[in-house]
């Protein structure tokens, strides 16, 4: 160990450095901030990290996040939700974004990733088996694919749609094209092509 | 800092920070390049979706003099391959092409013909009957362009014309092609190919239309797939991640 270095501080810097988007300098800055902060503040951070690992787990039905005291998440427990419509998303952050819009009243299924075999995420890494079981129950009227509108998202939707093809349940996907509040002049040809192919009756 | 503009096929993207990504593209004029695209994942990004995987875009790169990553300042989509979004087998084949371009090529080593071969192959992956042959042809084009093409007509070790032993040929993965009986002994990683398989590889590597010959049935194509998979694994030093997803 270089002179003047502290093992505990180095360990914290290394731990911060493993977080996404945190480089070596930022990790060092964060570690020194923790060092300078009052003990109760630093310990509260440590306790929050411990609790999230011990108490938060995936919902048994939809794989969204839930507290350990409950097997089902808040959305799956909400009786005002329509369990006949399942919206499939890649991750819980996508689900939360859709919930912020406040317009959807069905339930969700979180895939816990997207089909990205170049990064080692194959079909077996996703929760498609769980979705198949839900659809096979016969209570589902529609599955909405809300994966990201890029190649990996579309590939994931394609994989899920292929796996559910024999169920006979209608599979739809979110509309894409022009963003509300934008102008045609600055839309690229992909947006315009999507907007034309997804046009609706006026 | 000089900027350069080139057509590029995006072969890898990694999300970084909240809205940025690091992209790797196989470009026509510069070969493989990587760059940081700040804010590329924002809804109103100037990249306009031009950094989506397996899309051809007109990319502007700001070259950094130091070791830092180049900056991507503009990426306008030029071509998307619709079949990759409709057909899972086509998508896996497309990912395989991206893996080969990303992992077999070196940075800043341009191969315009390989870029053209990749875009032509991606354009036609929606044709299920010829898909596996097109991917095999691309693999052979890739090996040829990169100077890794196995020798098929003469002994890769001594250069003499090779004759079949019965109907089989020795094929040295490490030596880089077929081997004559006298050179075979002592060579590592030697596989045995049937004359039919060797003929199929030659047909697929040839510039004419022999690769479309219906005589190249699934049996011989399966053996070609196994052979080329082994050759590429040898050069990569590992098995390609997408290989298990490809059909024969």
mmCIF file of N, CA and C in Angstrom, chain B residues 93-211:
data_model
loop_
_atom_site.group_PDB
_atom_site.id
_atom_site.type_symbol
_atom_site.label_atom_id
_atom_site.label_comp_id
_atom_site.label_asym_id
_atom_site.label_seq_id
_atom_site.Cartn_x
_atom_site.Cartn_y
_atom_site.Cartn_z
ATOM 1 N N UNK B 93 -28.857 -13.331 -36.803
ATOM 2 C CA UNK B 93 -27.811 -13.302 -37.842
ATOM 3 C C UNK B 93 -27.179 -11.907 -37.904
ATOM 4 N N UNK B 94 -28.006 -10.872 -37.774
ATOM 5 C CA UNK B 94 -27.496 -9.497 -37.774
ATOM 6 C C UNK B 94 -26.570 -9.243 -36.585
ATOM 7 N N UNK B 95 -26.981 -9.729 -35.409
ATOM 8 C CA UNK B 95 -26.124 -9.588 -34.225
ATOM 9 C C UNK B 95 -24.790 -10.307 -34.442
ATOM 10 N N UNK B 96 -24.840 -11.451 -35.103
ATOM 11 C CA UNK B 96 -23.604 -12.210 -35.352
ATOM 12 C C UNK B 96 -22.655 -11.391 -36.238
ATOM 13 N N UNK B 97 -23.217 -10.755 -37.258
ATOM 14 C CA UNK B 97 -22.394 -9.902 -38.141
ATOM 15 C C UNK B 97 -21.782 -8.761 -37.323
ATOM 16 N N UNK B 98 -22.587 -8.176 -36.430
ATOM 17 C CA UNK B 98 -22.067 -7.098 -35.573
ATOM 18 C C UNK B 98 -20.934 -7.617 -34.692
ATOM 19 N N UNK B 99 -21.093 -8.823 -34.162
ATOM 20 C CA UNK B 99 -20.055 -9.382 -33.289
ATOM 21 C C UNK B 99 -18.749 -9.594 -34.068
ATOM 22 N N UNK B 100 -18.865 -10.107 -35.285
ATOM 23 C CA UNK B 100 -17.656 -10.335 -36.085
ATOM 24 C C UNK B 100 -16.967 -9.004 -36.399
ATOM 25 N N UNK B 101 -17.748 -8.004 -36.810
ATOM 26 C CA UNK B 101 -17.147 -6.708 -37.155
ATOM 27 C C UNK B 101 -16.540 -6.039 -35.921
ATOM 28 N N UNK B 102 -17.194 -6.229 -34.793
ATOM 29 C CA UNK B 102 -16.714 -5.589 -33.573
ATOM 30 C C UNK B 102 -15.460 -6.271 -33.029
ATOM 31 N N UNK B 103 -15.433 -7.591 -33.079
ATOM 32 C CA UNK B 103 -14.371 -8.316 -32.370
ATOM 33 C C UNK B 103 -13.249 -8.843 -33.255
ATOM 34 N N UNK B 104 -13.482 -8.938 -34.565
ATOM 35 C CA UNK B 104 -12.415 -9.451 -35.444
ATOM 36 C C UNK B 104 -11.582 -8.327 -36.062
ATOM 37 N N UNK B 105 -12.150 -7.126 -36.129
ATOM 38 C CA UNK B 105 -11.434 -6.038 -36.806
ATOM 39 C C UNK B 105 -10.684 -5.165 -35.797
ATOM 40 N N UNK B 106 -9.699 -4.432 -36.292
ATOM 41 C CA UNK B 106 -8.926 -3.531 -35.441
ATOM 42 C C UNK B 106 -9.440 -2.103 -35.608
ATOM 43 N N UNK B 107 -9.182 -1.265 -34.615
ATOM 44 C CA UNK B 107 -9.579 0.145 -34.707
ATOM 45 C C UNK B 107 -8.787 0.836 -35.825
ATOM 46 N N UNK B 108 -9.476 1.732 -36.521
ATOM 47 C CA UNK B 108 -8.860 2.580 -37.553
ATOM 48 C C UNK B 108 -8.165 1.757 -38.644
ATOM 49 N N UNK B 109 -8.754 0.644 -39.010
ATOM 50 C CA UNK B 109 -8.224 -0.204 -40.082
ATOM 51 C C UNK B 109 -9.367 -0.372 -41.105
ATOM 52 N N UNK B 110 -9.465 0.537 -42.068
ATOM 53 C CA UNK B 110 -10.636 0.530 -42.956
ATOM 54 C C UNK B 110 -10.660 -0.637 -43.944
ATOM 55 N N UNK B 111 -11.845 -1.172 -44.156
ATOM 56 C CA UNK B 111 -12.073 -2.236 -45.140
ATOM 57 C C UNK B 111 -13.404 -1.927 -45.837
ATOM 58 N N UNK B 112 -13.375 -1.010 -46.825
ATOM 59 C CA UNK B 112 -14.639 -0.604 -47.459
ATOM 60 C C UNK B 112 -15.426 -1.776 -48.045
ATOM 61 N N UNK B 113 -14.708 -2.769 -48.603
ATOM 62 C CA UNK B 113 -15.428 -3.906 -49.191
ATOM 63 C C UNK B 113 -16.134 -4.736 -48.121
ATOM 64 N N UNK B 114 -15.534 -4.815 -46.959
ATOM 65 C CA UNK B 114 -16.179 -5.539 -45.853
ATOM 66 C C UNK B 114 -17.412 -4.779 -45.370
ATOM 67 N N UNK B 115 -17.304 -3.458 -45.329
ATOM 68 C CA UNK B 115 -18.464 -2.637 -44.964
ATOM 69 C C UNK B 115 -19.601 -2.876 -45.966
ATOM 70 N N UNK B 116 -19.261 -2.881 -47.257
ATOM 71 C CA UNK B 116 -20.288 -3.102 -48.286
ATOM 72 C C UNK B 116 -20.881 -4.508 -48.159
ATOM 73 N N UNK B 117 -20.016 -5.504 -47.905
ATOM 74 C CA UNK B 117 -20.507 -6.881 -47.759
ATOM 75 C C UNK B 117 -21.476 -6.982 -46.576
ATOM 76 N N UNK B 118 -21.149 -6.272 -45.494
ATOM 77 C CA UNK B 118 -22.019 -6.317 -44.309
ATOM 78 C C UNK B 118 -23.383 -5.701 -44.607
ATOM 79 N N UNK B 119 -23.389 -4.548 -45.274
ATOM 80 C CA UNK B 119 -24.680 -3.894 -45.528
ATOM 81 C C UNK B 119 -25.517 -4.706 -46.530
ATOM 82 N N UNK B 120 -24.865 -5.278 -47.532
ATOM 83 C CA UNK B 120 -25.621 -6.099 -48.504
ATOM 84 C C UNK B 120 -26.206 -7.326 -47.798
ATOM 85 N N UNK B 121 -25.406 -7.955 -46.940
ATOM 86 C CA UNK B 121 -25.897 -9.138 -46.214
ATOM 87 C C UNK B 121 -27.076 -8.755 -45.320
ATOM 88 N N UNK B 122 -26.933 -7.664 -44.564
ATOM 89 C CA UNK B 122 -28.016 -7.244 -43.661
ATOM 90 C C UNK B 122 -29.299 -6.923 -44.431
ATOM 91 N N UNK B 123 -29.112 -6.366 -45.622
ATOM 92 C CA UNK B 123 -30.268 -5.990 -46.453
ATOM 93 C C UNK B 123 -31.089 -7.219 -46.867
ATOM 94 N N UNK B 124 -30.429 -8.367 -46.984
ATOM 95 C CA UNK B 124 -31.109 -9.555 -47.509
ATOM 96 C C UNK B 124 -31.352 -10.647 -46.468
ATOM 97 N N UNK B 125 -31.194 -10.323 -45.191
ATOM 98 C CA UNK B 125 -31.380 -11.365 -44.173
ATOM 99 C C UNK B 125 -32.839 -11.784 -44.019
ATOM 100 N N UNK B 126 -33.744 -11.032 -44.608
ATOM 101 C CA UNK B 126 -35.154 -11.378 -44.529
ATOM 102 C C UNK B 126 -35.548 -12.537 -45.417
ATOM 103 N N UNK B 127 -34.623 -13.023 -46.263
ATOM 104 C CA UNK B 127 -34.936 -14.152 -47.152
ATOM 105 C C UNK B 127 -34.513 -15.434 -46.442
ATOM 106 N N UNK B 128 -35.486 -16.176 -45.870
ATOM 107 C CA UNK B 128 -35.104 -17.318 -45.029
ATOM 108 C C UNK B 128 -34.370 -18.427 -45.777
ATOM 109 N N UNK B 129 -34.675 -18.626 -47.063
ATOM 110 C CA UNK B 129 -34.074 -19.751 -47.778
ATOM 111 C C UNK B 129 -32.571 -19.572 -47.991
ATOM 112 N N UNK B 130 -32.154 -18.329 -48.200
ATOM 113 C CA UNK B 130 -30.736 -18.091 -48.479
ATOM 114 C C UNK B 130 -29.993 -17.484 -47.284
ATOM 115 N N UNK B 131 -30.706 -17.306 -46.156
ATOM 116 C CA UNK B 131 -30.106 -16.567 -45.039
ATOM 117 C C UNK B 131 -28.804 -17.208 -44.546
ATOM 118 N N UNK B 132 -28.847 -18.525 -44.295
ATOM 119 C CA UNK B 132 -27.653 -19.150 -43.722
ATOM 120 C C UNK B 132 -26.488 -19.070 -44.705
ATOM 121 N N UNK B 133 -26.779 -19.206 -46.026
ATOM 122 C CA UNK B 133 -25.695 -19.101 -47.014
ATOM 123 C C UNK B 133 -25.117 -17.692 -47.041
ATOM 124 N N UNK B 134 -25.981 -16.698 -46.914
ATOM 125 C CA UNK B 134 -25.496 -15.307 -46.932
ATOM 126 C C UNK B 134 -24.584 -15.044 -45.726
ATOM 127 N N UNK B 135 -24.977 -15.590 -44.575
ATOM 128 C CA UNK B 135 -24.142 -15.382 -43.378
ATOM 129 C C UNK B 135 -22.798 -16.092 -43.560
ATOM 130 N N UNK B 136 -22.830 -17.312 -44.106
ATOM 131 C CA UNK B 136 -21.574 -18.043 -44.347
ATOM 132 C C UNK B 136 -20.696 -17.278 -45.342
ATOM 133 N N UNK B 137 -21.321 -16.752 -46.384
ATOM 134 C CA UNK B 137 -20.558 -15.958 -47.367
ATOM 135 C C UNK B 137 -19.953 -14.717 -46.720
ATOM 136 N N UNK B 138 -20.723 -14.108 -45.817
ATOM 137 C CA UNK B 138 -20.174 -12.933 -45.135
ATOM 138 C C UNK B 138 -18.977 -13.329 -44.272
ATOM 139 N N UNK B 139 -19.088 -14.455 -43.573
ATOM 140 C CA UNK B 139 -17.965 -14.902 -42.736
ATOM 141 C C UNK B 139 -16.715 -15.101 -43.597
ATOM 142 N N UNK B 140 -16.904 -15.730 -44.761
ATOM 143 C CA UNK B 140 -15.756 -15.969 -45.644
ATOM 144 C C UNK B 140 -15.198 -14.640 -46.180
ATOM 145 N N UNK B 141 -16.100 -13.702 -46.515
ATOM 146 C CA UNK B 141 -15.650 -12.384 -46.990
ATOM 147 C C UNK B 141 -14.869 -11.673 -45.892
ATOM 148 N N UNK B 142 -15.347 -11.815 -44.670
ATOM 149 C CA UNK B 142 -14.699 -11.196 -43.523
ATOM 150 C C UNK B 142 -13.288 -11.775 -43.346
ATOM 151 N N UNK B 143 -13.187 -13.097 -43.390
ATOM 152 C CA UNK B 143 -11.883 -13.750 -43.238
ATOM 153 C C UNK B 143 -10.936 -13.325 -44.362
ATOM 154 N N UNK B 144 -11.482 -13.251 -45.596
ATOM 155 C CA UNK B 144 -10.642 -12.891 -46.750
ATOM 156 C C UNK B 144 -10.123 -11.462 -46.595
ATOM 157 N N UNK B 145 -11.025 -10.533 -46.264
ATOM 158 C CA UNK B 145 -10.645 -9.120 -46.149
ATOM 159 C C UNK B 145 -9.615 -8.890 -45.051
ATOM 160 N N UNK B 146 -9.708 -9.692 -44.006
ATOM 161 C CA UNK B 146 -8.815 -9.484 -42.866
ATOM 162 C C UNK B 146 -7.541 -10.323 -42.973
ATOM 163 N N UNK B 147 -7.391 -11.010 -44.105
ATOM 164 C CA UNK B 147 -6.181 -11.805 -44.305
ATOM 165 C C UNK B 147 -6.176 -13.090 -43.510
ATOM 166 N N UNK B 148 -7.361 -13.576 -43.158
ATOM 167 C CA UNK B 148 -7.445 -14.790 -42.337
ATOM 168 C C UNK B 148 -8.085 -15.950 -43.091
ATOM 169 N N UNK B 149 -8.278 -15.770 -44.392
ATOM 170 C CA UNK B 149 -8.989 -16.784 -45.186
ATOM 171 C C UNK B 149 -8.211 -18.101 -45.206
ATOM 172 N N UNK B 150 -8.865 -19.221 -44.870
ATOM 173 C CA UNK B 150 -8.171 -20.505 -44.935
ATOM 174 C C UNK B 150 -7.787 -20.840 -46.383
ATOM 175 N N UNK B 151 -6.635 -21.478 -46.536
ATOM 176 C CA UNK B 151 -6.208 -21.932 -47.870
ATOM 177 C C UNK B 151 -7.025 -23.175 -48.219
ATOM 178 N N UNK B 152 -7.683 -23.146 -49.389
ATOM 179 C CA UNK B 152 -8.595 -24.249 -49.730
ATOM 180 C C UNK B 152 -8.082 -25.114 -50.880
ATOM 181 N N UNK B 153 -7.124 -24.603 -51.671
ATOM 182 C CA UNK B 153 -6.731 -25.326 -52.885
ATOM 183 C C UNK B 153 -5.382 -26.024 -52.773
ATOM 184 N N UNK B 154 -4.566 -25.630 -51.846
ATOM 185 C CA UNK B 154 -3.241 -26.245 -51.708
ATOM 186 C C UNK B 154 -2.940 -26.401 -50.226
ATOM 187 N N UNK B 155 -1.923 -27.179 -49.934
ATOM 188 C CA UNK B 155 -1.570 -27.399 -48.520
ATOM 189 C C UNK B 155 -1.163 -26.070 -47.874
ATOM 190 N N UNK B 156 -1.796 -25.768 -46.759
ATOM 191 C CA UNK B 156 -1.513 -24.500 -46.080
ATOM 192 C C UNK B 156 -0.114 -24.478 -45.502
ATOM 193 N N UNK B 157 0.521 -25.644 -45.398
ATOM 194 C CA UNK B 157 1.849 -25.712 -44.780
ATOM 195 C C UNK B 157 2.958 -25.708 -45.817
ATOM 196 N N UNK B 158 2.812 -26.576 -46.869
ATOM 197 C CA UNK B 158 3.918 -26.685 -47.832
ATOM 198 C C UNK B 158 3.544 -26.180 -49.233
ATOM 199 N N UNK B 159 2.272 -25.967 -49.496
ATOM 200 C CA UNK B 159 1.861 -25.376 -50.761
ATOM 201 C C UNK B 159 1.583 -26.354 -51.885
ATOM 202 N N UNK B 160 1.783 -27.625 -51.669
ATOM 203 C CA UNK B 160 1.525 -28.575 -52.771
ATOM 204 C C UNK B 160 0.019 -28.800 -52.920
ATOM 205 N N UNK B 161 -0.368 -29.218 -54.108
ATOM 206 C CA UNK B 161 -1.790 -29.482 -54.352
ATOM 207 C C UNK B 161 -2.244 -30.642 -53.456
ATOM 208 N N UNK B 162 -3.401 -30.495 -52.901
ATOM 209 C CA UNK B 162 -3.857 -31.505 -51.931
ATOM 210 C C UNK B 162 -4.871 -32.433 -52.579
ATOM 211 N N UNK B 163 -4.645 -33.710 -52.400
ATOM 212 C CA UNK B 163 -5.610 -34.688 -52.901
ATOM 213 C C UNK B 163 -6.316 -35.328 -51.721
ATOM 214 N N UNK B 164 -7.535 -35.733 -51.995
ATOM 215 C CA UNK B 164 -8.342 -36.318 -50.918
ATOM 216 C C UNK B 164 -7.813 -37.687 -50.532
ATOM 217 N N UNK B 165 -7.923 -37.972 -49.218
ATOM 218 C CA UNK B 165 -7.651 -39.330 -48.755
ATOM 219 C C UNK B 165 -9.012 -39.999 -48.666
ATOM 220 N N UNK B 166 -9.324 -40.854 -49.678
ATOM 221 C CA UNK B 166 -10.703 -41.335 -49.766
ATOM 222 C C UNK B 166 -11.535 -40.137 -50.162
ATOM 223 N N UNK B 167 -12.505 -39.788 -49.347
ATOM 224 C CA UNK B 167 -13.284 -38.571 -49.634
ATOM 225 C C UNK B 167 -13.046 -37.530 -48.548
ATOM 226 N N UNK B 168 -11.927 -37.595 -47.870
ATOM 227 C CA UNK B 168 -11.754 -36.657 -46.764
ATOM 228 C C UNK B 168 -10.458 -35.853 -46.894
ATOM 229 N N UNK B 169 -10.516 -34.669 -46.354
ATOM 230 C CA UNK B 169 -9.358 -33.759 -46.366
ATOM 231 C C UNK B 169 -9.021 -33.383 -44.925
ATOM 232 N N UNK B 170 -7.743 -33.239 -44.669
ATOM 233 C CA UNK B 170 -7.326 -32.718 -43.351
ATOM 234 C C UNK B 170 -7.379 -31.195 -43.416
ATOM 235 N N UNK B 171 -7.918 -30.609 -42.365
ATOM 236 C CA UNK B 171 -8.082 -29.147 -42.338
ATOM 237 C C UNK B 171 -7.487 -28.632 -41.031
ATOM 238 N N UNK B 172 -6.420 -27.876 -41.137
ATOM 239 C CA UNK B 172 -5.741 -27.381 -39.943
ATOM 240 C C UNK B 172 -6.290 -26.026 -39.531
ATOM 241 N N UNK B 173 -6.951 -25.976 -38.378
ATOM 242 C CA UNK B 173 -7.518 -24.706 -37.907
ATOM 243 C C UNK B 173 -6.402 -23.718 -37.561
ATOM 244 N N UNK B 174 -5.354 -24.228 -36.921
ATOM 245 C CA UNK B 174 -4.255 -23.347 -36.532
ATOM 246 C C UNK B 174 -3.353 -23.039 -37.721
ATOM 247 N N UNK B 175 -3.202 -24.017 -38.645
ATOM 248 C CA UNK B 175 -2.327 -23.815 -39.804
ATOM 249 C C UNK B 175 -2.986 -22.893 -40.819
ATOM 250 N N UNK B 176 -4.324 -22.955 -40.876
ATOM 251 C CA UNK B 176 -5.038 -22.045 -41.767
ATOM 252 C C UNK B 176 -5.401 -22.628 -43.109
ATOM 253 N N UNK B 177 -5.865 -23.872 -43.155
ATOM 254 C CA UNK B 177 -6.351 -24.437 -44.407
ATOM 255 C C UNK B 177 -6.147 -25.926 -44.494
ATOM 256 N N UNK B 178 -6.350 -26.429 -45.718
ATOM 257 C CA UNK B 178 -6.227 -27.885 -45.916
ATOM 258 C C UNK B 178 -4.748 -28.279 -45.816
ATOM 259 N N UNK B 179 -4.536 -29.539 -45.470
ATOM 260 C CA UNK B 179 -3.167 -30.039 -45.277
ATOM 261 C C UNK B 179 -2.961 -31.288 -46.128
ATOM 262 N N UNK B 180 -1.760 -31.407 -46.696
ATOM 263 C CA UNK B 180 -1.445 -32.631 -47.433
ATOM 264 C C UNK B 180 -1.114 -33.728 -46.413
ATOM 265 N N UNK B 181 -1.193 -35.020 -46.838
ATOM 266 C CA UNK B 181 -0.975 -36.109 -45.878
ATOM 267 C C UNK B 181 0.383 -36.020 -45.181
ATOM 268 N N UNK B 182 1.415 -35.548 -45.891
ATOM 269 C CA UNK B 182 2.733 -35.524 -45.243
ATOM 270 C C UNK B 182 2.857 -34.391 -44.219
ATOM 271 N N UNK B 183 2.095 -33.315 -44.393
ATOM 272 C CA UNK B 183 2.173 -32.198 -43.428
ATOM 273 C C UNK B 183 1.203 -32.371 -42.267
ATOM 274 N N UNK B 184 0.258 -33.265 -42.447
ATOM 275 C CA UNK B 184 -0.785 -33.403 -41.424
ATOM 276 C C UNK B 184 -0.208 -33.834 -40.074
ATOM 277 N N UNK B 185 0.723 -34.750 -40.118
ATOM 278 C CA UNK B 185 1.254 -35.300 -38.872
ATOM 279 C C UNK B 185 1.916 -34.198 -38.040
ATOM 280 N N UNK B 186 1.535 -34.155 -36.803
ATOM 281 C CA UNK B 186 2.168 -33.202 -35.885
ATOM 282 C C UNK B 186 1.518 -31.839 -35.851
ATOM 283 N N UNK B 187 0.574 -31.582 -36.762
ATOM 284 C CA UNK B 187 -0.096 -30.262 -36.751
ATOM 285 C C UNK B 187 -1.188 -30.248 -35.678
ATOM 286 N N UNK B 188 -1.311 -29.151 -34.920
ATOM 287 C CA UNK B 188 -2.357 -29.099 -33.893
ATOM 288 C C UNK B 188 -3.721 -28.756 -34.497
ATOM 289 N N UNK B 189 -4.764 -29.094 -33.794
ATOM 290 C CA UNK B 189 -6.152 -28.737 -34.149
ATOM 291 C C UNK B 189 -6.483 -29.074 -35.609
ATOM 292 N N UNK B 190 -6.372 -30.330 -35.957
ATOM 293 C CA UNK B 190 -6.680 -30.747 -37.334
ATOM 294 C C UNK B 190 -8.062 -31.398 -37.353
ATOM 295 N N UNK B 191 -8.936 -30.897 -38.224
ATOM 296 C CA UNK B 191 -10.264 -31.488 -38.404
ATOM 297 C C UNK B 191 -10.279 -32.243 -39.732
ATOM 298 N N UNK B 192 -11.254 -33.118 -39.875
ATOM 299 C CA UNK B 192 -11.386 -33.846 -41.130
ATOM 300 C C UNK B 192 -12.647 -33.354 -41.846
ATOM 301 N N UNK B 193 -12.465 -32.891 -43.081
ATOM 302 C CA UNK B 193 -13.605 -32.409 -43.871
ATOM 303 C C UNK B 193 -13.883 -33.372 -45.009
ATOM 304 N N UNK B 194 -15.157 -33.537 -45.319
ATOM 305 C CA UNK B 194 -15.485 -34.346 -46.493
ATOM 306 C C UNK B 194 -15.240 -33.493 -47.747
ATOM 307 N N UNK B 195 -15.069 -34.169 -48.874
ATOM 308 C CA UNK B 195 -14.893 -33.447 -50.134
ATOM 309 C C UNK B 195 -16.091 -32.566 -50.433
ATOM 310 N N UNK B 196 -17.264 -33.044 -50.044
ATOM 311 C CA UNK B 196 -18.504 -32.277 -50.261
ATOM 312 C C UNK B 196 -18.488 -30.976 -49.452
ATOM 313 N N UNK B 197 -18.017 -31.058 -48.208
ATOM 314 C CA UNK B 197 -17.954 -29.851 -47.356
ATOM 315 C C UNK B 197 -16.940 -28.850 -47.912
ATOM 316 N N UNK B 198 -15.777 -29.380 -48.326
ATOM 317 C CA UNK B 198 -14.748 -28.491 -48.878
ATOM 318 C C UNK B 198 -15.265 -27.824 -50.155
ATOM 319 N N UNK B 199 -15.970 -28.615 -50.990
ATOM 320 C CA UNK B 199 -16.552 -28.061 -52.224
ATOM 321 C C UNK B 199 -17.569 -26.969 -51.895
ATOM 322 N N UNK B 200 -18.362 -27.194 -50.834
ATOM 323 C CA UNK B 200 -19.372 -26.194 -50.444
ATOM 324 C C UNK B 200 -18.688 -24.911 -49.970
ATOM 325 N N UNK B 201 -17.585 -25.037 -49.216
ATOM 326 C CA UNK B 201 -16.879 -23.824 -48.752
ATOM 327 C C UNK B 201 -16.322 -23.067 -49.960
ATOM 328 N N UNK B 202 -15.754 -23.826 -50.920
ATOM 329 C CA UNK B 202 -15.210 -23.169 -52.118
ATOM 330 C C UNK B 202 -16.324 -22.446 -52.880
ATOM 331 N N UNK B 203 -17.486 -23.102 -53.010
ATOM 332 C CA UNK B 203 -18.602 -22.486 -53.742
ATOM 333 C C UNK B 203 -19.071 -21.214 -53.039
ATOM 334 N N UNK B 204 -19.157 -21.288 -51.705
ATOM 335 C CA UNK B 204 -19.623 -20.123 -50.946
ATOM 336 C C UNK B 204 -18.618 -18.976 -50.993
ATOM 337 N N UNK B 205 -17.352 -19.304 -51.164
ATOM 338 C CA UNK B 205 -16.318 -18.256 -51.203
ATOM 339 C C UNK B 205 -16.131 -17.682 -52.594
ATOM 340 N N UNK B 206 -16.693 -18.342 -53.605
ATOM 341 C CA UNK B 206 -16.452 -17.902 -54.985
ATOM 342 C C UNK B 206 -17.339 -16.713 -55.337
ATOM 343 N N UNK B 207 -16.888 -15.858 -56.287
ATOM 344 C CA UNK B 207 -17.637 -14.640 -56.581
ATOM 345 C C UNK B 207 -18.908 -14.852 -57.423
ATOM 346 N N UNK B 208 -19.032 -15.962 -58.117
ATOM 347 C CA UNK B 208 -20.183 -16.154 -59.009
ATOM 348 C C UNK B 208 -21.455 -16.504 -58.254
ATOM 349 N N UNK B 209 -22.310 -17.284 -58.934
ATOM 350 C CA UNK B 209 -23.588 -17.653 -58.323
ATOM 351 C C UNK B 209 -23.604 -19.087 -57.819
ATOM 352 N N UNK B 210 -22.411 -19.723 -57.744
ATOM 353 C CA UNK B 210 -22.362 -21.126 -57.311
ATOM 354 C C UNK B 210 -22.907 -21.296 -55.887
ATOM 355 N N UNK B 211 -22.818 -20.245 -55.073
ATOM 356 C CA UNK B 211 -23.286 -20.355 -53.685
ATOM 357 C C UNK B 211 -24.809 -20.538 -53.592
#
